[in-house]
Amino acid sequence: MPYRVDKKDNVYKLFNLTKKEYVKKNFKTKETAISAGKNYMRYKKEEPIIKGNRILNKTSKAVSSKRTKKM
């Protein structure tokens, strides 16, 4: 499940991109929010990759930058 880190007032929140809702936990720093998102993904046996303020799965299509053309 990919996540996005958002800043709301003075706290950071994780937004679940597949469920379209925020995680119940609030975080004080961006680093702790990213670490928690990575741990959530590891628990689900996914491989987290950080792209900007998003934490994506390694097998996600948004991560793969190489597209091969069939000729």
PDB file of C-alpha atoms in Angstrom:
ATOM      1  CA  MET A   1       0.000   0.000   0.000  1.00  0.00           C
ATOM      2  CA  PRO A   2       1.617   3.258  -1.035  1.00  0.00           C
ATOM      3  CA  TYR A   3       1.534   6.282   1.252  1.00  0.00           C
ATOM      4  CA  ARG A   4       1.970  10.037   0.926  1.00  0.00           C
ATOM      5  CA  VAL A   5       3.294  12.262   3.740  1.00  0.00           C
ATOM      6  CA  ASP A   6       1.191  15.398   4.327  1.00  0.00           C
ATOM      7  CA  LYS A   7       1.698  18.236   6.795  1.00  0.00           C
ATOM      8  CA  LYS A   8      -1.462  19.306   8.620  1.00  0.00           C
ATOM      9  CA  ASP A   9      -0.946  22.219  11.050  1.00  0.00           C
ATOM     10  CA  ASN A  10       2.104  21.162  13.132  1.00  0.00           C
ATOM     11  CA  VAL A  11       1.861  17.388  12.609  1.00  0.00           C
ATOM     12  CA  TYR A  12       2.651  15.044   9.746  1.00  0.00           C
ATOM     13  CA  LYS A  13       0.125  12.468   8.563  1.00  0.00           C
ATOM     14  CA  LEU A  14       0.325   9.437   6.292  1.00  0.00           C
ATOM     15  CA  PHE A  15      -2.250   9.325   3.505  1.00  0.00           C
ATOM     16  CA  ASN A  16      -3.002   5.836   2.188  1.00  0.00           C
ATOM     17  CA  LEU A  17      -3.168   6.200  -1.602  1.00  0.00           C
ATOM     18  CA  THR A  18      -5.163   2.996  -2.199  1.00  0.00           C
ATOM     19  CA  LYS A  19      -7.809   3.513   0.502  1.00  0.00           C
ATOM     20  CA  LYS A  20      -7.872   7.320   0.044  1.00  0.00           C
ATOM     21  CA  GLU A  21      -7.831   8.005   3.802  1.00  0.00           C
ATOM     22  CA  TYR A  22      -5.396   9.111   6.493  1.00  0.00           C
ATOM     23  CA  VAL A  23      -3.757   6.775   8.986  1.00  0.00           C
ATOM     24  CA  LYS A  24      -4.998   7.417  12.548  1.00  0.00           C
ATOM     25  CA  LYS A  25      -1.527   8.164  13.930  1.00  0.00           C
ATOM     26  CA  ASN A  26      -0.012  11.693  13.961  1.00  0.00           C
ATOM     27  CA  PHE A  27       3.765  12.194  13.702  1.00  0.00           C
ATOM     28  CA  LYS A  28       5.953  15.024  15.002  1.00  0.00           C
ATOM     29  CA  THR A  29       8.566  14.906  12.232  1.00  0.00           C
ATOM     30  CA  LYS A  30       8.608  13.945   8.579  1.00  0.00           C
ATOM     31  CA  GLU A  31      11.325  11.361   9.217  1.00  0.00           C
ATOM     32  CA  THR A  32       9.196   9.472  11.755  1.00  0.00           C
ATOM     33  CA  ALA A  33       6.234   9.478   9.361  1.00  0.00           C
ATOM     34  CA  ILE A  34       8.405   8.045   6.578  1.00  0.00           C
ATOM     35  CA  SER A  35       9.857   5.403   8.918  1.00  0.00           C
ATOM     36  CA  ALA A  36       6.377   4.368  10.050  1.00  0.00           C
ATOM     37  CA  GLY A  37       5.152   4.118   6.446  1.00  0.00           C
ATOM     38  CA  LYS A  38       8.140   1.948   5.564  1.00  0.00           C
ATOM     39  CA  ASN A  39       7.440  -0.287   8.563  1.00  0.00           C
ATOM     40  CA  TYR A  40       3.747  -0.596   7.618  1.00  0.00           C
ATOM     41  CA  MET A  41       4.781  -1.706   4.146  1.00  0.00           C
ATOM     42  CA  ARG A  42       7.393  -4.175   5.410  1.00  0.00           C
ATOM     43  CA  TYR A  43       4.736  -5.735   7.651  1.00  0.00           C
ATOM     44  CA  LYS A  44       2.645  -6.374   4.505  1.00  0.00           C
ATOM     45  CA  LYS A  45       5.724  -7.976   2.815  1.00  0.00           C
ATOM     46  CA  GLU A  46       6.167  -5.069   0.380  1.00  0.00           C
ATOM     47  CA  GLU A  47       9.414  -3.331  -0.542  1.00  0.00           C
ATOM     48  CA  PRO A  48       9.192   0.422   0.155  1.00  0.00           C
ATOM     49  CA  ILE A  49      10.850   3.001  -2.090  1.00  0.00           C
ATOM     50  CA  ILE A  50      10.815   6.717  -1.249  1.00  0.00           C
ATOM     51  CA  LYS A  51      10.076   9.167  -4.077  1.00  0.00           C
ATOM     52  CA  GLY A  52       9.767  12.729  -2.773  1.00  0.00           C
ATOM     53  CA  ASN A  53       7.001  12.752  -0.184  1.00  0.00           C
ATOM     54  CA  ARG A  54       5.594   9.390  -1.328  1.00  0.00           C
ATOM     55  CA  ILE A  55       6.436   5.897  -0.132  1.00  0.00           C
ATOM     56  CA  LEU A  56       5.756   3.493  -3.003  1.00  0.00           C
ATOM     57  CA  ASN A  57       5.950  -0.241  -3.484  1.00  0.00           C
ATOM     58  CA  LYS A  58       8.850  -1.541  -5.563  1.00  0.00           C
ATOM     59  CA  THR A  59       6.514  -3.466  -7.894  1.00  0.00           C
ATOM     60  CA  SER A  60       4.283  -0.440  -8.488  1.00  0.00           C
ATOM     61  CA  LYS A  61       3.965   0.770 -12.090  1.00  0.00           C
ATOM     62  CA  ALA A  62       4.602   4.348 -10.966  1.00  0.00           C
ATOM     63  CA  VAL A  63       8.127   3.414  -9.868  1.00  0.00           C
ATOM     64  CA  SER A  64       9.315   1.630 -12.987  1.00  0.00           C
ATOM     65  CA  SER A  65      10.969   4.183 -15.213  1.00  0.00           C
ATOM     66  CA  LYS A  66      12.121   1.845 -17.975  1.00  0.00           C
ATOM     67  CA  ARG A  67       9.501   1.113 -20.576  1.00  0.00           C
ATOM     68  CA  THR A  68      10.385  -1.318 -23.296  1.00  0.00           C
ATOM     69  CA  LYS A  69       8.873  -0.966 -26.745  1.00  0.00           C
ATOM     70  CA  LYS A  70       8.084  -4.016 -28.798  1.00  0.00           C
ATOM     71  CA  MET A  71       9.281  -3.652 -32.355  1.00  0.00           C
TER      72      MET A  71
END
